[in-house]
CSV table of C-alpha atoms in Angstrom, one decimal:
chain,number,residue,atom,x,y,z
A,1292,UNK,CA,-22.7,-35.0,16.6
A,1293,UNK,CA,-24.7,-37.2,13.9
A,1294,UNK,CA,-26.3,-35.5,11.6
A,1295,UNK,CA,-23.9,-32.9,10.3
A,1296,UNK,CA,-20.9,-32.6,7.9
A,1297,UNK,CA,-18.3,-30.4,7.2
A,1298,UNK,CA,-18.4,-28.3,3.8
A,1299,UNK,CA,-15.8,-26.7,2.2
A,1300,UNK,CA,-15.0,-24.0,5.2
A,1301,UNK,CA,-15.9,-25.8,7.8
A,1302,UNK,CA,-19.7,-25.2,8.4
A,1303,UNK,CA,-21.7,-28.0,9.8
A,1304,UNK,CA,-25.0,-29.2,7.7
A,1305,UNK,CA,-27.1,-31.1,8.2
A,1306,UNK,CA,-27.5,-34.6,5.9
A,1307,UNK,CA,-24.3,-37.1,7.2
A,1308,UNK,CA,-22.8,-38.2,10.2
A,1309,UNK,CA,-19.3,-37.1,11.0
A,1310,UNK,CA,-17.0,-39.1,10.1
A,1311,UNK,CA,-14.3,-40.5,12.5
A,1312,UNK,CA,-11.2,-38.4,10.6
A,1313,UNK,CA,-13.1,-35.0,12.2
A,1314,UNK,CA,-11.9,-35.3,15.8
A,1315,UNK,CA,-13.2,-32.3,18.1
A,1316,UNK,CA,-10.9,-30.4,19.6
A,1317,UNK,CA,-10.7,-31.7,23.5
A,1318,UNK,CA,-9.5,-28.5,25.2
A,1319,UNK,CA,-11.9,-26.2,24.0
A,1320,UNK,CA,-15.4,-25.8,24.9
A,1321,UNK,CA,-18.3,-25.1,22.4
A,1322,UNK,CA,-21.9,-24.2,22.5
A,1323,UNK,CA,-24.7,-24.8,20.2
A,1324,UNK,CA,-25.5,-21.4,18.5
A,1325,UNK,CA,-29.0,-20.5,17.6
A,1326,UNK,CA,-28.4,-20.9,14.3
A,1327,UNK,CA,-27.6,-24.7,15.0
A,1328,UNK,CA,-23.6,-24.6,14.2
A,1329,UNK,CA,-21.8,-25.7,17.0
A,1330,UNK,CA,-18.8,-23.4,17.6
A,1331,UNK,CA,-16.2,-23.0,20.6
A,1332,UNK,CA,-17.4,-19.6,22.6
A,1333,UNK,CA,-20.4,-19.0,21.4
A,1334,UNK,CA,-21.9,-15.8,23.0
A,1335,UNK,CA,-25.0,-17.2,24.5
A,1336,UNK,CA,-25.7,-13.7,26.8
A,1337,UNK,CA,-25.6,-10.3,26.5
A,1338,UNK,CA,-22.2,-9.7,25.9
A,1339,UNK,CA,-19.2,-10.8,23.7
A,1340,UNK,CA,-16.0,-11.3,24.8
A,1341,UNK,CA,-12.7,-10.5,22.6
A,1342,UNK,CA,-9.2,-11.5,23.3
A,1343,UNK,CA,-6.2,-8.7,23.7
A,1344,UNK,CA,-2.8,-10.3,23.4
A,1345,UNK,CA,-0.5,-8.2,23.3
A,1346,UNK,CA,3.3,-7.5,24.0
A,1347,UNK,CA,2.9,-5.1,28.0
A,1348,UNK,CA,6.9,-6.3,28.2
A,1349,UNK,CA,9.6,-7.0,26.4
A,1350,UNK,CA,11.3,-5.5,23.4
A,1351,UNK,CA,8.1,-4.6,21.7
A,1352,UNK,CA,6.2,-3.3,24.9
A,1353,UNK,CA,5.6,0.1,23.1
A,1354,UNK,CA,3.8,-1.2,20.5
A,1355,UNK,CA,2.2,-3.1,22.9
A,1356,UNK,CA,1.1,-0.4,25.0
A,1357,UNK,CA,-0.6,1.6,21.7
A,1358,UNK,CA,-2.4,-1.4,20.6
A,1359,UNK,CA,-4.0,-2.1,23.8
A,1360,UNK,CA,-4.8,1.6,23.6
A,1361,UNK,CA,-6.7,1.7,19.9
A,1362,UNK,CA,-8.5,-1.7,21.1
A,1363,UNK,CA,-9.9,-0.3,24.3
A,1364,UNK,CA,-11.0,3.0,22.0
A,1365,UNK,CA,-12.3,0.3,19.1
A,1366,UNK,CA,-14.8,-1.3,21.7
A,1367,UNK,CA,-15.8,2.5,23.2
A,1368,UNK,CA,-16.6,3.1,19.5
A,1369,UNK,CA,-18.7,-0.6,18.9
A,1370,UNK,CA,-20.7,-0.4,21.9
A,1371,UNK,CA,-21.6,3.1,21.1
A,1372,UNK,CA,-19.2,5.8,23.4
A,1373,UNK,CA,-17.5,8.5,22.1
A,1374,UNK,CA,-17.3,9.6,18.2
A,1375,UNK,CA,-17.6,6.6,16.3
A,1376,UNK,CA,-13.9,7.2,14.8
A,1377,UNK,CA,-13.8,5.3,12.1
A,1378,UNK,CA,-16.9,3.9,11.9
A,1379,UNK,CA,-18.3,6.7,10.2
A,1380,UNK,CA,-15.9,6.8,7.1
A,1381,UNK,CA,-16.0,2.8,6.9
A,1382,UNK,CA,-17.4,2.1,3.7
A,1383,UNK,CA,-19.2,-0.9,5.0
A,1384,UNK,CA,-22.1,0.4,7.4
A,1385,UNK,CA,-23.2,-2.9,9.3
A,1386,UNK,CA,-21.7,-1.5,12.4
A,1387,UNK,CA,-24.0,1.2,14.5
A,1388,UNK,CA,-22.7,1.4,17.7
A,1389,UNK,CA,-25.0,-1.7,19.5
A,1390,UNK,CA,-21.8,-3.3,20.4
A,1391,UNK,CA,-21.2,-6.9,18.0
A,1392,UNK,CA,-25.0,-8.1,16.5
A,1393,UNK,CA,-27.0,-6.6,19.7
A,1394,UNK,CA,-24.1,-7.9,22.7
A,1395,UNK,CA,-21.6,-5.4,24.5
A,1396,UNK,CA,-18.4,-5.6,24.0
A,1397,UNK,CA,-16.1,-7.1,26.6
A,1398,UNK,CA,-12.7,-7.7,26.6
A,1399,UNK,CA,-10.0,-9.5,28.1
A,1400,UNK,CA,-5.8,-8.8,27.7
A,1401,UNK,CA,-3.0,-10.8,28.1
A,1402,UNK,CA,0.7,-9.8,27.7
A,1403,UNK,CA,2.7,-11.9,25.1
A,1404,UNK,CA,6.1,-11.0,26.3
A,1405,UNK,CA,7.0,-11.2,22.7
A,1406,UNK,CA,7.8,-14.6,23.3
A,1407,UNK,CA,5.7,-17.3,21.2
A,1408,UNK,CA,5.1,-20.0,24.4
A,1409,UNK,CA,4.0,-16.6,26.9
A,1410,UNK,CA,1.5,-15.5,23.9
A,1411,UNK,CA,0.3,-19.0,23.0
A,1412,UNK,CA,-0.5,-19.7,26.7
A,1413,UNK,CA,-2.0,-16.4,27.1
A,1414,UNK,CA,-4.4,-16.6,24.4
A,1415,UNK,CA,-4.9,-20.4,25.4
A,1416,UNK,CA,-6.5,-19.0,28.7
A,1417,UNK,CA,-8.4,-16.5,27.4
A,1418,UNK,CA,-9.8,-18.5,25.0
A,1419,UNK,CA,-10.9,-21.5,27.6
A,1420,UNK,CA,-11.3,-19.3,30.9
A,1421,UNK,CA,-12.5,-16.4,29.3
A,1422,UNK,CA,-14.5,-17.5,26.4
A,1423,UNK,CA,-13.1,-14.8,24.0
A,1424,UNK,CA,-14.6,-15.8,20.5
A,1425,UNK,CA,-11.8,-13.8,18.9
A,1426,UNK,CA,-8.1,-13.4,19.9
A,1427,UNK,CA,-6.0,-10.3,18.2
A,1428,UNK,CA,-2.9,-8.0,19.0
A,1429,UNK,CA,1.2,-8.9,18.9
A,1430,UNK,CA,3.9,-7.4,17.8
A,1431,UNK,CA,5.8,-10.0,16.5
A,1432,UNK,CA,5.5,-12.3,13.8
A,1433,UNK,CA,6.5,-15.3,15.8
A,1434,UNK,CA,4.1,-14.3,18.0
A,1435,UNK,CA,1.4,-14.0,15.2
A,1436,UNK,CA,2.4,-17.5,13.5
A,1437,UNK,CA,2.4,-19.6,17.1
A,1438,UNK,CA,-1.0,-17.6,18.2
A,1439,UNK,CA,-2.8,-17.6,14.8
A,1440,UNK,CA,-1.9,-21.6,14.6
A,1441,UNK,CA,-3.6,-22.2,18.5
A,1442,UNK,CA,-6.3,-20.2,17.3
A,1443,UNK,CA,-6.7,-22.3,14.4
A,1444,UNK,CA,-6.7,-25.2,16.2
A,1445,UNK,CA,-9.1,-23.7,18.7
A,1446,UNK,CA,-11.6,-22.7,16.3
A,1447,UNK,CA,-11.5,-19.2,16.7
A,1448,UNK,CA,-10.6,-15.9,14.3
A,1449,UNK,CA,-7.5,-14.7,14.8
A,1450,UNK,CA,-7.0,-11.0,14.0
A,1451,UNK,CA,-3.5,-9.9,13.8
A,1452,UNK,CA,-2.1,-7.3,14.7
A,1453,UNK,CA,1.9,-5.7,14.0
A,1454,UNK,CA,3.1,-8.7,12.1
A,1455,UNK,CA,5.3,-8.1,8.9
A,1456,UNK,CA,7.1,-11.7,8.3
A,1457,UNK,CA,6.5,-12.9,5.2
A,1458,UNK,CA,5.4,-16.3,7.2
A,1459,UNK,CA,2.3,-15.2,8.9
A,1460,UNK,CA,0.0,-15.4,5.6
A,1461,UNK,CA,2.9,-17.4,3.5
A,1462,UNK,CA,3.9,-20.9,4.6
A,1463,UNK,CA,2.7,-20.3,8.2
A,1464,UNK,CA,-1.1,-19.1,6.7
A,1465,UNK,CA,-4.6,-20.6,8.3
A,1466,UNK,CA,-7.8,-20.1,7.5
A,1467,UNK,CA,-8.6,-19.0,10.8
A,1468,UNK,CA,-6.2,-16.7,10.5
A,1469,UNK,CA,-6.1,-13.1,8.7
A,1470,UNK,CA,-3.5,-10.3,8.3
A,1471,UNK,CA,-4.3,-6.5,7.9
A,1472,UNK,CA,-0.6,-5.4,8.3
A,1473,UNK,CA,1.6,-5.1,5.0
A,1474,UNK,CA,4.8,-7.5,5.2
A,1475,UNK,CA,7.9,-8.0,4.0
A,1476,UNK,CA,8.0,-8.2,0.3
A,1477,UNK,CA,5.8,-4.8,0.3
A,1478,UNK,CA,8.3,-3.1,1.9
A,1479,UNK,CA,11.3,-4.7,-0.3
A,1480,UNK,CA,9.1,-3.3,-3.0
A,1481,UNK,CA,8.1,-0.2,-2.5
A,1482,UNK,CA,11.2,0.8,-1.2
A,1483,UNK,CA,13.9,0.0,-4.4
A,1484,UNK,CA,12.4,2.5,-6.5
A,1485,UNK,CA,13.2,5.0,-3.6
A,1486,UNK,CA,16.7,3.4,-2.6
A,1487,UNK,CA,17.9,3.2,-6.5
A,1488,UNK,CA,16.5,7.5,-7.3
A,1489,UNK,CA,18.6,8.5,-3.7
A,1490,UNK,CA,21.7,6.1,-3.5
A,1491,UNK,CA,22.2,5.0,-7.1
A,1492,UNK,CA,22.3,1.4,-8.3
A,1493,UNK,CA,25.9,0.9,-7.5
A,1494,UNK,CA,26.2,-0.4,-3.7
A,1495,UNK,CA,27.1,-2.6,-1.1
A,1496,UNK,CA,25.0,-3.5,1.2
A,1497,UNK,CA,25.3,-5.2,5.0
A,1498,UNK,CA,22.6,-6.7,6.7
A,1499,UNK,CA,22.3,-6.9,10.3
A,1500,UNK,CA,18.9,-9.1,11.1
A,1501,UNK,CA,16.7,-10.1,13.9
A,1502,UNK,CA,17.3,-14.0,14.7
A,1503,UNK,CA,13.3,-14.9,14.2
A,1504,UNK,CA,11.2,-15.1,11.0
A,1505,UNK,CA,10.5,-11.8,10.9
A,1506,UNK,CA,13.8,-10.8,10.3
A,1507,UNK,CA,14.3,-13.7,8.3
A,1508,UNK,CA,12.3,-12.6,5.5
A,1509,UNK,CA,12.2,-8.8,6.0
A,1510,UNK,CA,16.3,-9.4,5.0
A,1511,UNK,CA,15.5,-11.8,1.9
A,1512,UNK,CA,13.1,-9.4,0.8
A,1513,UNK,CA,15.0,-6.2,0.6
A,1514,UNK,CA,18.2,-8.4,0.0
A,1515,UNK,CA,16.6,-9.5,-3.2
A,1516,UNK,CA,14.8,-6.1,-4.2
A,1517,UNK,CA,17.7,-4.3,-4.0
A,1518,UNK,CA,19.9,-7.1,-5.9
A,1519,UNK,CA,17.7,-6.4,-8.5
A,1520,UNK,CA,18.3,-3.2,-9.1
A,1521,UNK,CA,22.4,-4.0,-9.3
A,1522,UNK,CA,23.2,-3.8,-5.1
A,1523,UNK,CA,26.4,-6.3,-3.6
A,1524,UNK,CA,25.5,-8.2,-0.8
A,1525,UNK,CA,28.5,-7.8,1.4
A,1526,UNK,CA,26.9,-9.9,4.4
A,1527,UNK,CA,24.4,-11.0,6.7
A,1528,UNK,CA,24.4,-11.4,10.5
A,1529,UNK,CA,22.2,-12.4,12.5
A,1530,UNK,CA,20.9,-10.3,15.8
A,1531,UNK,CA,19.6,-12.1,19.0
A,1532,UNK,CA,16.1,-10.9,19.7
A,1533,UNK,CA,17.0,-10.0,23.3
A,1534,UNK,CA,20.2,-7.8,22.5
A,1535,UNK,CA,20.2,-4.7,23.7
A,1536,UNK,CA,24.0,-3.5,23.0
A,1537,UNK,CA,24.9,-4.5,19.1
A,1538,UNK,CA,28.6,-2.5,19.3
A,1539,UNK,CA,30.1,-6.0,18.6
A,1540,UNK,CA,28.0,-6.3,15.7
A,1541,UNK,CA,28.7,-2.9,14.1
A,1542,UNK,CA,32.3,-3.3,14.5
A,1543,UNK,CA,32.8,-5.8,11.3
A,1544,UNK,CA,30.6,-3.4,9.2
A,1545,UNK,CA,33.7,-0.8,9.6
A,1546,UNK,CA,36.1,-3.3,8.4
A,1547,UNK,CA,33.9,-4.6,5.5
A,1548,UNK,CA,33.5,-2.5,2.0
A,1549,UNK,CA,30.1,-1.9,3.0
A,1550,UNK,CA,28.7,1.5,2.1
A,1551,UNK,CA,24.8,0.9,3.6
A,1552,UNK,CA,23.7,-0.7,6.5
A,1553,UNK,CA,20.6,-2.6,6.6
A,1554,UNK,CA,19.1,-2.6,9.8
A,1555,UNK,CA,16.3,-5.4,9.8
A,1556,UNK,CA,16.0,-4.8,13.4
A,1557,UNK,CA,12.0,-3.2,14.8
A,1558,UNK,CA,11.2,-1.9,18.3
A,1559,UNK,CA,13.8,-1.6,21.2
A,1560,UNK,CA,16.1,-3.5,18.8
A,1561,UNK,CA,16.1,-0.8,16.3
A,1562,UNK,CA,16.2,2.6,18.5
A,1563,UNK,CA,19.7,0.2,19.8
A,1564,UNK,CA,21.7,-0.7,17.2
A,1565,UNK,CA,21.0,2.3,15.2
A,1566,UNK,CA,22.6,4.7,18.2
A,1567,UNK,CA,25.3,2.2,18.1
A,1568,UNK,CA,25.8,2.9,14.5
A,1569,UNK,CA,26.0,6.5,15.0
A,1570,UNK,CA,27.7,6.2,18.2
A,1571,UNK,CA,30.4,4.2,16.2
A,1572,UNK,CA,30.8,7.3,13.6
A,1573,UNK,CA,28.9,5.1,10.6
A,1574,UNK,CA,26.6,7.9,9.2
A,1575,UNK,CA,30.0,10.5,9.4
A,1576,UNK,CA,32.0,7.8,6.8
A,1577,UNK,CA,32.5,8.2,3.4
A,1578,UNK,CA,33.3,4.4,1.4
A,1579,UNK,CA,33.8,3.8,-2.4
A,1580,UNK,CA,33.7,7.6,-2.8
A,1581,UNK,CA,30.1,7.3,-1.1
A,1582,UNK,CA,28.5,8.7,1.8
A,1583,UNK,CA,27.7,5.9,4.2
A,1584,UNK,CA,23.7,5.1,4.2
A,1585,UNK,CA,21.6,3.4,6.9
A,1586,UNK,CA,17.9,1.7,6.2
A,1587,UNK,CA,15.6,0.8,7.9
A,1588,UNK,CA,13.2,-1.3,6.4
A,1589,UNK,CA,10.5,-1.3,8.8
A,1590,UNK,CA,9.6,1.9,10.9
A,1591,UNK,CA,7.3,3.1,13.3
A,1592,UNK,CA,6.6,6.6,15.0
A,1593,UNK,CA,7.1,5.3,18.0
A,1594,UNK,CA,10.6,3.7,16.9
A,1595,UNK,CA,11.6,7.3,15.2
A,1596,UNK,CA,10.9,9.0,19.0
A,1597,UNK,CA,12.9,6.7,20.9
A,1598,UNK,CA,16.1,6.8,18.3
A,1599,UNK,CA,15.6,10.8,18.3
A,1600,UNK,CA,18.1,12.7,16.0
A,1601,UNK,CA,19.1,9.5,14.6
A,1602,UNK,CA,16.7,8.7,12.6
A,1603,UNK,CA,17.1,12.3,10.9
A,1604,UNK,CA,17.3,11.4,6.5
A,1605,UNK,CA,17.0,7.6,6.9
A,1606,UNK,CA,14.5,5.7,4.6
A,1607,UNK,CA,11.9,2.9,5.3
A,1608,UNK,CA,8.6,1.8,5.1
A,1609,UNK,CA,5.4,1.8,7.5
A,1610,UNK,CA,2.2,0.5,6.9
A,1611,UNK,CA,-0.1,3.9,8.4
A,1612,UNK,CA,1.1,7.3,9.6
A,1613,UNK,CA,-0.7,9.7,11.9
A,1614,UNK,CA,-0.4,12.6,9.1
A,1615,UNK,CA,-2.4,11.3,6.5
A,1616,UNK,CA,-4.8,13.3,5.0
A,1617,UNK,CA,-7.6,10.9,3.9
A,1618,UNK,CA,-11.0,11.1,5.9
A,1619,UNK,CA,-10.4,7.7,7.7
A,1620,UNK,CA,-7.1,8.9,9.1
A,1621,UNK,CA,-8.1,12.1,10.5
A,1622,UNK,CA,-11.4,10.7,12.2
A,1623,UNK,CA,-9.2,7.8,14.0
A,1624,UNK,CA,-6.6,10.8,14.8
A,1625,UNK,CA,-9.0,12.9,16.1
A,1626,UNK,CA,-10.4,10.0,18.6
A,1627,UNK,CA,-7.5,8.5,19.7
A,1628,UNK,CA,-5.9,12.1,20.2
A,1629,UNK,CA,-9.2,13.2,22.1
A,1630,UNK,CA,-8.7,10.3,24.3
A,1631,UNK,CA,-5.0,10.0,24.9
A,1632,UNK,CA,-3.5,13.2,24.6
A,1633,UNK,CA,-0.9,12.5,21.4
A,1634,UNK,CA,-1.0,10.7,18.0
A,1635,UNK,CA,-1.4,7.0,17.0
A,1636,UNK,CA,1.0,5.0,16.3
A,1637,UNK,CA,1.0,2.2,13.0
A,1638,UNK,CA,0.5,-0.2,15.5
A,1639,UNK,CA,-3.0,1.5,17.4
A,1640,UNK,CA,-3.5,1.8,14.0
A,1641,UNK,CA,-4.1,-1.8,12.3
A,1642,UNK,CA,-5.4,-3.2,15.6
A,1643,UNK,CA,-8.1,-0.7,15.7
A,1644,UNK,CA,-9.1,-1.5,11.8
A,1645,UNK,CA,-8.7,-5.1,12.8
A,1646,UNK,CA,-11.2,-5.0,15.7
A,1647,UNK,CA,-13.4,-3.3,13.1
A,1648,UNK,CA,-13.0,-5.4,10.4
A,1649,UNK,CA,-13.6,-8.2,12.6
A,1650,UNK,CA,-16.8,-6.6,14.3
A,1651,UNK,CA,-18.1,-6.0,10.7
A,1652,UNK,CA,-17.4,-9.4,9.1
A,1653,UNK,CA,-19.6,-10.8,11.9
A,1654,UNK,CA,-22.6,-8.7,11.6
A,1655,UNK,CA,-22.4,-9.2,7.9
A,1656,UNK,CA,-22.3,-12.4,8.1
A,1657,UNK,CA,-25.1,-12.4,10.8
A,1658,UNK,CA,-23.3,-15.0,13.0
A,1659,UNK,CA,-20.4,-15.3,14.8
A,1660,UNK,CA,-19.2,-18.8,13.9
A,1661,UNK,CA,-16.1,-18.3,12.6
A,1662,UNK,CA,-16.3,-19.9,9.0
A,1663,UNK,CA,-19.3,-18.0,8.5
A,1664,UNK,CA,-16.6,-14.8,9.2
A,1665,UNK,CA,-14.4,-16.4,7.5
A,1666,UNK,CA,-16.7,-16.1,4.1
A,1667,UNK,CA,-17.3,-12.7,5.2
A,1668,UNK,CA,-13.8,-11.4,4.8
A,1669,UNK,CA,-12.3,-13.4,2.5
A,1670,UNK,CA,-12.4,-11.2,-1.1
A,1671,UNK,CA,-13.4,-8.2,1.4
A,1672,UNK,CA,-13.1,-5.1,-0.1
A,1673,UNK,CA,-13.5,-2.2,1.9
A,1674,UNK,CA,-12.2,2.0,2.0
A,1675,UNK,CA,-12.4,4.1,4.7
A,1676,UNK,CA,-10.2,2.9,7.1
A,1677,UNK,CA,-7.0,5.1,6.4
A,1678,UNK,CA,-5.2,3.0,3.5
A,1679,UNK,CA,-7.3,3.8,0.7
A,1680,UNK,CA,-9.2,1.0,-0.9
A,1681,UNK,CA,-8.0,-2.2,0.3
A,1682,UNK,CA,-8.5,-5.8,-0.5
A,1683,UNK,CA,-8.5,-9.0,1.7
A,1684,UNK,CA,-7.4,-11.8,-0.5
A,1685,UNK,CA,-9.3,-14.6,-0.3
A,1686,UNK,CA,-6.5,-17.2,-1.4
A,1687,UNK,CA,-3.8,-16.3,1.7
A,1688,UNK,CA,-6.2,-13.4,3.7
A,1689,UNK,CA,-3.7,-11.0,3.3
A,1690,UNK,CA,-4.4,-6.8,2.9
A,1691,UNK,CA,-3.5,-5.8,-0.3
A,1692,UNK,CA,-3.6,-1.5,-0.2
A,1693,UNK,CA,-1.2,1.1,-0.6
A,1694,UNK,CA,2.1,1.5,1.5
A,1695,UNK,CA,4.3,4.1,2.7
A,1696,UNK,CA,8.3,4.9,1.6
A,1697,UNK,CA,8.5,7.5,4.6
A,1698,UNK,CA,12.4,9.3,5.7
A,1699,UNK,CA,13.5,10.9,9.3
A,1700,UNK,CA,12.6,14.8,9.4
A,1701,UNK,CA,15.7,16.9,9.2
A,1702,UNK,CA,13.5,19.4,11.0
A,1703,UNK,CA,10.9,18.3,13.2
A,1704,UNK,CA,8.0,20.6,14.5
A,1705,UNK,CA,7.1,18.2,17.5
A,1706,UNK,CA,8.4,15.0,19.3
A,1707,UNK,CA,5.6,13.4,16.9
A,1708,UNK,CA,6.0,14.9,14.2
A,1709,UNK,CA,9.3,12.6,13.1
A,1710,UNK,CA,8.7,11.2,10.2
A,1711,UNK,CA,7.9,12.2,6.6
A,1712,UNK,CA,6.0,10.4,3.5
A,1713,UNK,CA,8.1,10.8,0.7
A,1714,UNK,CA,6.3,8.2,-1.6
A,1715,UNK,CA,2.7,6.2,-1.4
A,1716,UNK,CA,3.8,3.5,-3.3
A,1717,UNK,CA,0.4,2.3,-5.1
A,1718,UNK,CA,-1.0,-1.4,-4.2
A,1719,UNK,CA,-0.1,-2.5,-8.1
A,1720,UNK,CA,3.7,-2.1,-7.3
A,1721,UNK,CA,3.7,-4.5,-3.9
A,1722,UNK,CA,1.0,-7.0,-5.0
A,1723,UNK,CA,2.7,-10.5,-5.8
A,1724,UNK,CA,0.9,-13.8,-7.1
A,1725,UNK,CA,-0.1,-15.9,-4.0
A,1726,UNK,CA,2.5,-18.5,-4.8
A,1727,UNK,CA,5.3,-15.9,-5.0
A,1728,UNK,CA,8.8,-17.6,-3.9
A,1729,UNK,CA,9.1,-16.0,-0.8
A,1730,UNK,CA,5.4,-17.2,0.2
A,1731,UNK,CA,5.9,-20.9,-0.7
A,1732,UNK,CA,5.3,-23.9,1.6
A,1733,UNK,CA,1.6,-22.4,2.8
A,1734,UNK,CA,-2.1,-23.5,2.6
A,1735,UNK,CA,-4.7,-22.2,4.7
A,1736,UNK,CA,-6.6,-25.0,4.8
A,1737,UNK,CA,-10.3,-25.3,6.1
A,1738,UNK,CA,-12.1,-23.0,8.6
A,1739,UNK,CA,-12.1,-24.8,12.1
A,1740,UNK,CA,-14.8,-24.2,14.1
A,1741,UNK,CA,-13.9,-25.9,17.0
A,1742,UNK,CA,-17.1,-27.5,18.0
């Protein structure tokens, strides 16, 4: 390819020949767009493919299942069916319903099993059988860090979906790459105000933790919030992703000092070992004069209905939830309600927005080689889209916005209605410098094309 160089994200121009330190990628094909930028799957037809990889087994497979339901709704809504959902509050109006910059949308899935090798390979074929020009969805974060790095190395956008680790836009970051989800140190944030007001500053705390990077730094982050605000660490154990009894694991909280257990523990893994905790009489104890607490750092409607009555008083955080009152919310309520029958869940949520934002960058940018969506999003700032105003950072490509402190209804009204906002903690309070501790290590590096 003589001719052409790299600038800074990646973009070829013309005026030098390639160097020999650029090697193409081998596996992936590219075309020559009409804008003369070679880039792997470029839409040269009608249509434009996107990439759904998402968990349709496996702990997560709930998530899963609502994801893959708000992506199938966020290509109605592009290529011009039903009521535009969120489209219409966006504050950005390149989109009109004429699918992605004139071509239909089309789109492929694949089930990541919530296993990193399952989702890579997954996203792998659709991306070289399939020619999806975009790959988003998961409901892991080592999904999201072993499919966000293939697509680097592909040369395609990655669009994450339900990823909260710390990782996926701190050491693990690419440019390819970009996060709409909050993460861990927003939740450790926004929740010690709200742990210190109801429990006091006086506690011991024991972790229980899911044996991935997710849980990783979702337990440094809350360990160290709540430190700060005068809480013992008694302990922290580790949890094997694939546990689905954890009565061995509660047992040693009993005999410990511990007067809260901290449950860094999402999906199927959650609803579990938080019926084992009640099942095993925690909620009922009183310790150093204290009633016993449980939290849950990260939670999900969807989490809340499968842990029924359990869940009733208990604290954590969540990134979107279904009662929100703001414009944004309602319209994506009404439309996913319309069309399934029931409520989205945080998860439908930011994979809906993140088919959007996606869809949005590229017709703002009027191309879709990825660095030129790259420039599109990063320093984004955008309202409309149920978060309030919300900023995509430019140095790490993570959402900066508001997030939720929510609690377990005492008395629910529905099998949906289980959770309740008790405090939107405002973006100020979980925004942290981009070389923050717990982000360390990362550097996105320069958009890759592929071709």
């Amino acid at each position: 390819m003589s001719g052409f160089k790299m600038n800074r994200r990646g973009l070829l121009k013309s005026g030098a020949v390639m160097g020999a330190g650029l090697a193409m990628p081998t596996v992936f094909a590219g075309r020559l767009a009409a804008d003369g930028h070679a880039f792997t799957n470029a839409p040269t037809g009608g249509t434009v493919t996107l990439g759904f990889n998402v968990p349709q087994s496996g702990p997560y497979a709930d998530e899963g299942a609502d994801e893959l339901r708000a992506y199938q709704l966020a290509v109605e809504h592009l290529n011009g069916e039903g009521d535009g959902g969120m489209m219409s509050t966006f504050s950005s109006k390149a989109l009109n319903g004429t699918g992605i910059m004139g071509k239909k949308v089309e789109f492929v899935t694949g089930d990541t099993q919530t296993k990193s090798d399952a989702a890579r390979a997954s996203a792998k074929s659709m991306i070289e059988k399939d020619g999806a020009v975009m790959i988003t969805g998961g409901s892991s974060s080592g999904v999201a860090v072993a499919v966000q790095a293939l697509c680097q190395e592909a040369g395609v956008i990655f669009m994450a979906g339900l990823t909260h680790s710390n990782d996926t836009t701190g050491k693990d970051r690419k440019a390819n790459g970009f996060r709409h989800f909050f993460n861990s140190y927003m939740s450790g944030a926004a929740l010690a105000p709200v742990l210190k007001n109801a429990y006091g500053t006086d506690r011991n705390a024991y972790h229980l933790t899911a044996d991935y990077n997710w849980g990783y730094t979702t337990e440094q982050a809350v360990k160290e919030s709540t430190e700060a605000m005068g809480w013992n660490t008694v302990n922290t154990v580790l949890t094997p992703l694939a546990a689905t009894d954890f009565s061995a694991y509660i047992t040693p909280v009993l005999q410990s000092d511990a007067d809260v257990l901290v449950l860094n523990h999402y999906g199927g893994n959650m609803v579990n070992s938080l019926t084992n905790a009640v099942q095993f009489g925690l909620r009922d104890r009183i310790v150093n004069g204290k009633n016993f607490e449980i939290i849950v750092p990260l939670y999900s409607r969807l989490m809340a209905k499968g842990a029924g009555a359990n869940v009733k008083g208990i604290f954590g955080s969540t990134n979107w939830h279904w009662s929100l009152q703001d414009e944004g919310s309602q319209a994506f309520v009404k439309s996913f309600g319309t069309k399934y029958g029931f409520p989205p869940s945080q998860a439908a949520h930011t994979c809906y927005v993140q088919a959007m934002l996606y869809a949005d960058a590229v017709e703002r940018a009027g191309s879709f080689n990825p660095c030129a969506v790259v420039e599109a999003l990063e320093g984004f700032e955008f309202d409309g889209m149920g978060n309030g105003p919300t900023l995509y950072r430019a140095e790490d490509h993570q959402c900066f916005k508001d997030v939720l402190v929510v609690r377990g209804k005492e008395n629910p009204t529905s099998e949906f209605d289980l959770l309740e906002i008790v405090e939107v903690t405002p973006v100020d309070q979980v925004t942290y410098a981009p070389d923050h501790p717990q982000f360390a290590g990362g550097s996105l590096g320069t958009c890759n094309p592929g071709a």
